[in-house]
Coordinates of C-alpha atoms and ligand atoms in Angstrom, one line a residue:
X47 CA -9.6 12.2 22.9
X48 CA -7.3 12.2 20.0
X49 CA -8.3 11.5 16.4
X50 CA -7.1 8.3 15.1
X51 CA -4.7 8.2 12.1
X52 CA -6.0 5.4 10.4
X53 CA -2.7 3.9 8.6
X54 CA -4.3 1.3 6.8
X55 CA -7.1 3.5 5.2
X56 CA -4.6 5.9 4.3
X57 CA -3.0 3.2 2.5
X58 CA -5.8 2.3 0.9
X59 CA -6.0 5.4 -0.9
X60 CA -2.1 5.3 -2.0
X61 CA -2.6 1.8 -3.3
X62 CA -5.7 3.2 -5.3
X63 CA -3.5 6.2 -6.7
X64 CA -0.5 3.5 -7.8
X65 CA -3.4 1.7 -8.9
X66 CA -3.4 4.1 -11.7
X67 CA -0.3 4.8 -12.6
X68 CA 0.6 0.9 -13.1
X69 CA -2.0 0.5 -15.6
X70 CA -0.3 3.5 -17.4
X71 CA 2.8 1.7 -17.7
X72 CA 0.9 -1.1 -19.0
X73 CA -0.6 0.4 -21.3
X74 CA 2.9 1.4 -22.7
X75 CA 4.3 -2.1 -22.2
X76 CA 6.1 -2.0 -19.0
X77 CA 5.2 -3.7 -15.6
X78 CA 7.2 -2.4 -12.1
X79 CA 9.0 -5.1 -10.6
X80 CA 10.5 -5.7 -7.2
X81 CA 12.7 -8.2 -6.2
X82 CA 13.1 -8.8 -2.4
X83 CA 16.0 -10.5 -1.2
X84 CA 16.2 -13.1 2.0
X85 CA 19.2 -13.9 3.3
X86 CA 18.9 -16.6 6.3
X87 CA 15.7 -17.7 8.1
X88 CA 14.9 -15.0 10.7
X89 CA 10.7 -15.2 10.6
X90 CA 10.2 -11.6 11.1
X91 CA 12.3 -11.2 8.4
X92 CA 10.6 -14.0 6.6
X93 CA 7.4 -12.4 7.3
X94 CA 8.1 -9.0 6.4
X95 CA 9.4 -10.4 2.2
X96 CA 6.0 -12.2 2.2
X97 CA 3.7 -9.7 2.7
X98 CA 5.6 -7.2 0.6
X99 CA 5.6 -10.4 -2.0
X100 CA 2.0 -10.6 -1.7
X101 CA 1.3 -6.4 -2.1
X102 CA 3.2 -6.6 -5.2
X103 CA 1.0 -9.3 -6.8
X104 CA -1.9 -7.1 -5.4
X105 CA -1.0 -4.2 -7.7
X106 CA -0.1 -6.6 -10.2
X107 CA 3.7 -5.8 -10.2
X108 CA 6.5 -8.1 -11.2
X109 CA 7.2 -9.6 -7.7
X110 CA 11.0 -12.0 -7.2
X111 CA 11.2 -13.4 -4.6
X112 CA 15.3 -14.2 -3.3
X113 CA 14.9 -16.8 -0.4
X114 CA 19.2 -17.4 0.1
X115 CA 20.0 -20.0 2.5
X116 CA 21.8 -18.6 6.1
X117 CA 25.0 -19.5 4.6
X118 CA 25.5 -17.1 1.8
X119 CA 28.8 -15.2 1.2
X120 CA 29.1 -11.9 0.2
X121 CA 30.5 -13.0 -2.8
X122 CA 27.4 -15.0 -3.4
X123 CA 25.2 -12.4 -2.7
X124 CA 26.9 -9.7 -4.5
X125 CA 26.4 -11.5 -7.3
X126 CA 23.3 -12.0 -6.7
X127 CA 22.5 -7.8 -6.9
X128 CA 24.7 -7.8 -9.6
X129 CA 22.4 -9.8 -11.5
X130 CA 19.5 -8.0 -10.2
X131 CA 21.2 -4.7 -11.1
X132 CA 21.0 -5.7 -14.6
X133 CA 17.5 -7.7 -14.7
X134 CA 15.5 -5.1 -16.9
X135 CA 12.1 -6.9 -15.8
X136 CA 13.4 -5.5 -11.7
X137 CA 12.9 -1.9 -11.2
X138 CA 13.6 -2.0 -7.6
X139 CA 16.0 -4.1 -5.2
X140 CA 15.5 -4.7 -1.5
X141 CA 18.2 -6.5 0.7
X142 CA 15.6 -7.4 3.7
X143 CA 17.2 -6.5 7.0
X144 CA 19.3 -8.0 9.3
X145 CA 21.4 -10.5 7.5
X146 CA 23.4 -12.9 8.7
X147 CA 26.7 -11.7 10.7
X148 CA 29.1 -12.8 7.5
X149 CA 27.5 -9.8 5.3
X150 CA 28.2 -6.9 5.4
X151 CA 25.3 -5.2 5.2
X152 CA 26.8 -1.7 4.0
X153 CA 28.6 -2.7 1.4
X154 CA 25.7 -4.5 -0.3
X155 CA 24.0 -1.6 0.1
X156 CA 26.3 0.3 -1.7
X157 CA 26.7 -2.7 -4.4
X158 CA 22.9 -1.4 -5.9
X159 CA 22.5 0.6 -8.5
X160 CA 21.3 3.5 -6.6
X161 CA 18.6 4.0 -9.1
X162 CA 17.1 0.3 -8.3
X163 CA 17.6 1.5 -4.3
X164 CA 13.6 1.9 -3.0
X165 CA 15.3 1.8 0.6
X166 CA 16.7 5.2 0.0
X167 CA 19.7 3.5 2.0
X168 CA 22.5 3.8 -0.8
X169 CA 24.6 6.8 -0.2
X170 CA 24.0 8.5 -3.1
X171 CA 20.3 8.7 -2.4
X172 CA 20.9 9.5 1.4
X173 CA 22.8 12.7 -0.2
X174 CA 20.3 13.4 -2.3
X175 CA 17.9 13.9 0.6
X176 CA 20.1 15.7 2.2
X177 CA 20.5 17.9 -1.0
X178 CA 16.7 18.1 -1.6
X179 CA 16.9 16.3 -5.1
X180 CA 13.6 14.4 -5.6
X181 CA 15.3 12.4 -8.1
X182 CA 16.5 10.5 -5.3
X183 CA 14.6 7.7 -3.0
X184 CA 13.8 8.4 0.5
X185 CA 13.3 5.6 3.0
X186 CA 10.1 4.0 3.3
X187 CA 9.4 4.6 6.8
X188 CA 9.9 8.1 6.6
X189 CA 8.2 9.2 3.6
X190 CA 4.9 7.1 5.5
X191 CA 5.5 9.3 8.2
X192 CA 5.0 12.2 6.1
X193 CA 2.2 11.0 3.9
X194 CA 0.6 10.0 7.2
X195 CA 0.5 14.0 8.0
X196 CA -0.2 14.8 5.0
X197 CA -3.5 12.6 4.1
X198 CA -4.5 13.7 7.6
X199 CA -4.1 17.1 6.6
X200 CA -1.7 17.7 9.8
X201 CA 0.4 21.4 9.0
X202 CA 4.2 20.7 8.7
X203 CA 4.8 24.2 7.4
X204 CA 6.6 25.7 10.2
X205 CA 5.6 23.4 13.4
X206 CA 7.9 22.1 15.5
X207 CA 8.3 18.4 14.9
X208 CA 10.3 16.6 17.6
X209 CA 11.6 13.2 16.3
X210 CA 13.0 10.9 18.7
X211 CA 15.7 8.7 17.7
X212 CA 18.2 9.0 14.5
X213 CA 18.7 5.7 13.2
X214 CA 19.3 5.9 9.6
X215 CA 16.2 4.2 8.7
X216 CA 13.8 6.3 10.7
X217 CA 15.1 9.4 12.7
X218 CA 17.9 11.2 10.7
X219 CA 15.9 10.4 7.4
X220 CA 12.4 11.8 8.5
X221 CA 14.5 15.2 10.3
X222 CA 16.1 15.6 6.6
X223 CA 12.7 14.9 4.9
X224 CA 10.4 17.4 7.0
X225 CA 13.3 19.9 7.5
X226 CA 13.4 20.2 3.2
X227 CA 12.9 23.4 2.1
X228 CA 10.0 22.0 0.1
X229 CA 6.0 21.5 -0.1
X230 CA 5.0 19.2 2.8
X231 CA 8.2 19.9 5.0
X232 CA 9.2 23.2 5.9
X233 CA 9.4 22.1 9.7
X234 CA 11.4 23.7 12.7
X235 CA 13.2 20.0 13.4
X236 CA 14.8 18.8 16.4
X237 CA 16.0 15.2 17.4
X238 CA 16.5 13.7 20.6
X239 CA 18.3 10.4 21.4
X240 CA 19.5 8.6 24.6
X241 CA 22.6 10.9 25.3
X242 CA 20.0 14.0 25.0
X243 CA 19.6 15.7 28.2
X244 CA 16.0 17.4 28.9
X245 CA 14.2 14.9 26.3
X246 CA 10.9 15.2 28.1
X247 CA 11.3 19.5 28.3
X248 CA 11.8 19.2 24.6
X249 CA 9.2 16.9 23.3
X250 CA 7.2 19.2 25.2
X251 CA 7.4 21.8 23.2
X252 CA 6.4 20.0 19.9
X253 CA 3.6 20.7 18.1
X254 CA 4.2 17.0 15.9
X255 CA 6.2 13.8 17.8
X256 CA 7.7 11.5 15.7
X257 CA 9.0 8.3 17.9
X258 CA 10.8 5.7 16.5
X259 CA 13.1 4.4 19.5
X260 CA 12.6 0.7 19.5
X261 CA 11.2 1.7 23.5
X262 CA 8.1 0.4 24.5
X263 CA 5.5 2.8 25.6
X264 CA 8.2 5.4 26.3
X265 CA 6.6 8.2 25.5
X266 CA 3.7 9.0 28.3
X267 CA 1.4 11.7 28.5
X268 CA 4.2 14.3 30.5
X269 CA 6.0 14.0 27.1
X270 CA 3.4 15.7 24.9
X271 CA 1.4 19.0 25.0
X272 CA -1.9 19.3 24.6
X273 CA -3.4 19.4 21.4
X274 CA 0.2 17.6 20.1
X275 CA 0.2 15.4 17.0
X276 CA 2.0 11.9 17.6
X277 CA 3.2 9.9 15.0
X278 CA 4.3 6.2 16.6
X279 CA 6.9 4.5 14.5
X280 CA 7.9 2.3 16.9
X281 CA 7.1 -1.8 17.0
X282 CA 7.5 -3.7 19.9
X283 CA 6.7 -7.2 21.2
X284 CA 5.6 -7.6 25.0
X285 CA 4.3 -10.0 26.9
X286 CA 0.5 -10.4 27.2
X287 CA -0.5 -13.8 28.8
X288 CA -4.4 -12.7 28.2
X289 CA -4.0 -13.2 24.2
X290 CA -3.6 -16.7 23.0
X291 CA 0.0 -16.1 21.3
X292 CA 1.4 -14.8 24.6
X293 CA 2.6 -11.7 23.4
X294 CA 1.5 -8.5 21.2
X295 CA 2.9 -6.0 19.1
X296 CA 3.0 -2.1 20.9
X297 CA 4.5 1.3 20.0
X298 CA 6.8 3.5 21.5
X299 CA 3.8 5.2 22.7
X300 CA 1.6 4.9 25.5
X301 CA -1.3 4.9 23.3
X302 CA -3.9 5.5 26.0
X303 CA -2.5 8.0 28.1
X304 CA -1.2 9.7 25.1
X305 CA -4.8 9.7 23.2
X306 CA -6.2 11.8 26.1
X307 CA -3.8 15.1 25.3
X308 CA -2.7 14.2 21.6
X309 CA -5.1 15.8 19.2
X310 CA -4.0 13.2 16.7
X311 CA -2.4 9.8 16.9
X312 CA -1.4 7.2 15.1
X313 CA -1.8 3.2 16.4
X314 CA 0.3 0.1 16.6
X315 CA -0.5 -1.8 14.7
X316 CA -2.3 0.1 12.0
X317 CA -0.3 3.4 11.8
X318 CA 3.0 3.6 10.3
X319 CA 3.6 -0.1 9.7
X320 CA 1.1 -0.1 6.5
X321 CA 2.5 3.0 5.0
X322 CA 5.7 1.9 5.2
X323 CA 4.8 -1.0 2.5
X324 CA 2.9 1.5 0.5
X325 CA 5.8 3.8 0.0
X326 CA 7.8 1.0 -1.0
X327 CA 5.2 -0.2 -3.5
X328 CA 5.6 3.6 -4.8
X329 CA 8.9 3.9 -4.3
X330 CA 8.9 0.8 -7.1
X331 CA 6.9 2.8 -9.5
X332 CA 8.7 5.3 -9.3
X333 CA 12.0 3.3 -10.3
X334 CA 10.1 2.6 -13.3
X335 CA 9.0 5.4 -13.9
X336 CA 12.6 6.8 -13.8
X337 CA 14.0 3.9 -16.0
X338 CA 10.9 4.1 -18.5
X339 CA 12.1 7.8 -19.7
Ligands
NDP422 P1 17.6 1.7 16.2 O1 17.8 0.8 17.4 O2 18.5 1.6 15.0 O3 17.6 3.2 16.7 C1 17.0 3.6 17.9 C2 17.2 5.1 18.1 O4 16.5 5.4 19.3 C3 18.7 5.4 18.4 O5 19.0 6.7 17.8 C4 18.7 5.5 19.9 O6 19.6 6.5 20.4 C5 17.3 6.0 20.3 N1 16.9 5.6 21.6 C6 16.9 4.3 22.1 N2 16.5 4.4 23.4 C7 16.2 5.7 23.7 C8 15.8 6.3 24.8 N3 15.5 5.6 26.0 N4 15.7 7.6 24.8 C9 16.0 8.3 23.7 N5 16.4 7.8 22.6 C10 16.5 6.4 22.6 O7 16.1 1.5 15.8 P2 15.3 1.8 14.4 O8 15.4 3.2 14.1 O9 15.7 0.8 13.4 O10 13.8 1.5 14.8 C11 13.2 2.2 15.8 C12 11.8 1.6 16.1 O11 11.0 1.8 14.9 C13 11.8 0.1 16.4 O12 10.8 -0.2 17.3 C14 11.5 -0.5 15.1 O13 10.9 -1.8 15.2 C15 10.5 0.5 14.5 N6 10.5 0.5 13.0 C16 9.2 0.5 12.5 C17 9.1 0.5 11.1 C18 7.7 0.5 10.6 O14 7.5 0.2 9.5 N7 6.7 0.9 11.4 C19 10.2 0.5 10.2 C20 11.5 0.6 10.9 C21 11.6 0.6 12.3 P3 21.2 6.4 20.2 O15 21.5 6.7 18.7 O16 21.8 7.4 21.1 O17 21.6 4.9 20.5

């Protein structure tokens, strides 16, 4: 049975490291600050801003909170970042994802000053990843995923991590991030998507799966080797009529089947999803960091 990458306690131990380094920058007169923006009403949406909200005023950061009615322009809400770009209190901007179908979403994106970017999403920080500059942000998702191996003192140094899926907030950015030439990367890297041909020969051969597909519980035992590390990004709600809601949240992985050959694996809920907010709370700091120079 696999060992259990406990998300939430790893967490716990990046909040206590931030933890630190905010009450440095107190002590020198500056407090992070995130603002969130919330364009429309979608609740997962709605959900996600309020607990990233409510992490913020954990740490004691300066926490805004955008909450934009569904029918805001891009016009509106470009001038919205501009303002944001120029707030000096607001060391990091988030556009939360999807917005409505009247923005487009890539050229707000590319509206933020790329040094206020704590997505990693602006194209000068997805080149800087690319480039192996550290100046730059990497996505939040991601950089959990590696922080996940790392606390759980999982070699990256030369294994073979198979990452399925290259979205560009999950797939391509953790294959650029654990291909790096760098401390904590150094991995042989291939990714598979849904035109790859073989997928289940080549997850196989990993000795780390990364699976962030949007499938639920794709990836069976037949997909991973023995002794395999799997890392489940994925978050996906199915239909349960034995819990009260109706419905519950699963991975891309078939956690239970999996758990039997894996030698480590992560869970959903409790893996990935609670690093993700952690890297964005350091992400933050270190925006501030950055600006305080
Ligand atoms: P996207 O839909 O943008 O990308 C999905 C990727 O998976 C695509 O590259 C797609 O291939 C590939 N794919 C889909 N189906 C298959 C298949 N059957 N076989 C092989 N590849 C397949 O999703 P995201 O990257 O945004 O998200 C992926 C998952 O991660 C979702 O469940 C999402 O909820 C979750 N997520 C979790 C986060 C967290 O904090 N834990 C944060 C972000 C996402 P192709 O390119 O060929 O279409």
């Amino acid at each position: 049975m696999a060992r259990i990458i406990d998300g939430r306690a790893i967490a716990e131990g990046v909040y206590g490291q931030l933890r630190g380094e905010i009450a440095e920058l107190k002590a020198r007169g500056i407090t992070p600050g995130l603002a969130v923006v919330l364009v429309g009403d979608d609740q997962a949406s709605r959900a996600y801003v309020r607990s990233k909200d409510k992490m913020c005023r954990e740490l004691g950061l300066h926490s805004v909170k955008l909450e934009l009615p569904a029918n805001t322009t891009q016009e509106e809400l470009l001038a919205r970042v501009d303002e944001l770009n120029r707030d000096n209190a607001v060391h990091g901007i988030l556009v939360q994802s999807p917005p409505p179908k009247q923005i487009d979403e890539a050229a707000i994106i590319r509206a933020l000053d790329p040094g206020k970017d704590v997505d990693g999403f602006h194209p000068l920080n997805v080149a800087k990843l690319a480039l192996g500059d550290d100046s730059g942000f990497v996505p939040c998702t991601p950089l959990g995923c590696q922080r996940l191996l790392v606390e759980a003192r999982i070699d990256i140094d030369g294994a073979h991590v198979v990452v399925l899926g290259r979205s560009m907030i999950v797939g391509k950015p953790v294959a650029l991030l654990l291909m790096q030439k760098a401390r904590h990367a150094n991995a042989t890297v291939t990714v598979v998507h849904s035109r790859s041909r073989n997928l289940q020969e080549i997850t196989r051969s990993a000795d780390i799966i990364i699976a962030g597909i949007g499938q639920a519980h794709f990836v069976k035992a037949g997909h991973v080797r023995d002794g395999a590390v799997v890392i489940d990004v994925g978050i996906n709600r199915v239909d349960d009529a034995s819990v009260p809601r109706g419905s519950r949240l699963v991975g891309d992985v078939a956690f239970d089947e999996v758990a039997q050959k894996a030698s480590a694996i992560t869970p959903v809920p409790g893996g990935v999803g609670p690093m993700t907010i952690a890297m964005l709370m350091a992400n933050t700091v270190k925006a501030c960091r950055q600006a305080a120079r």
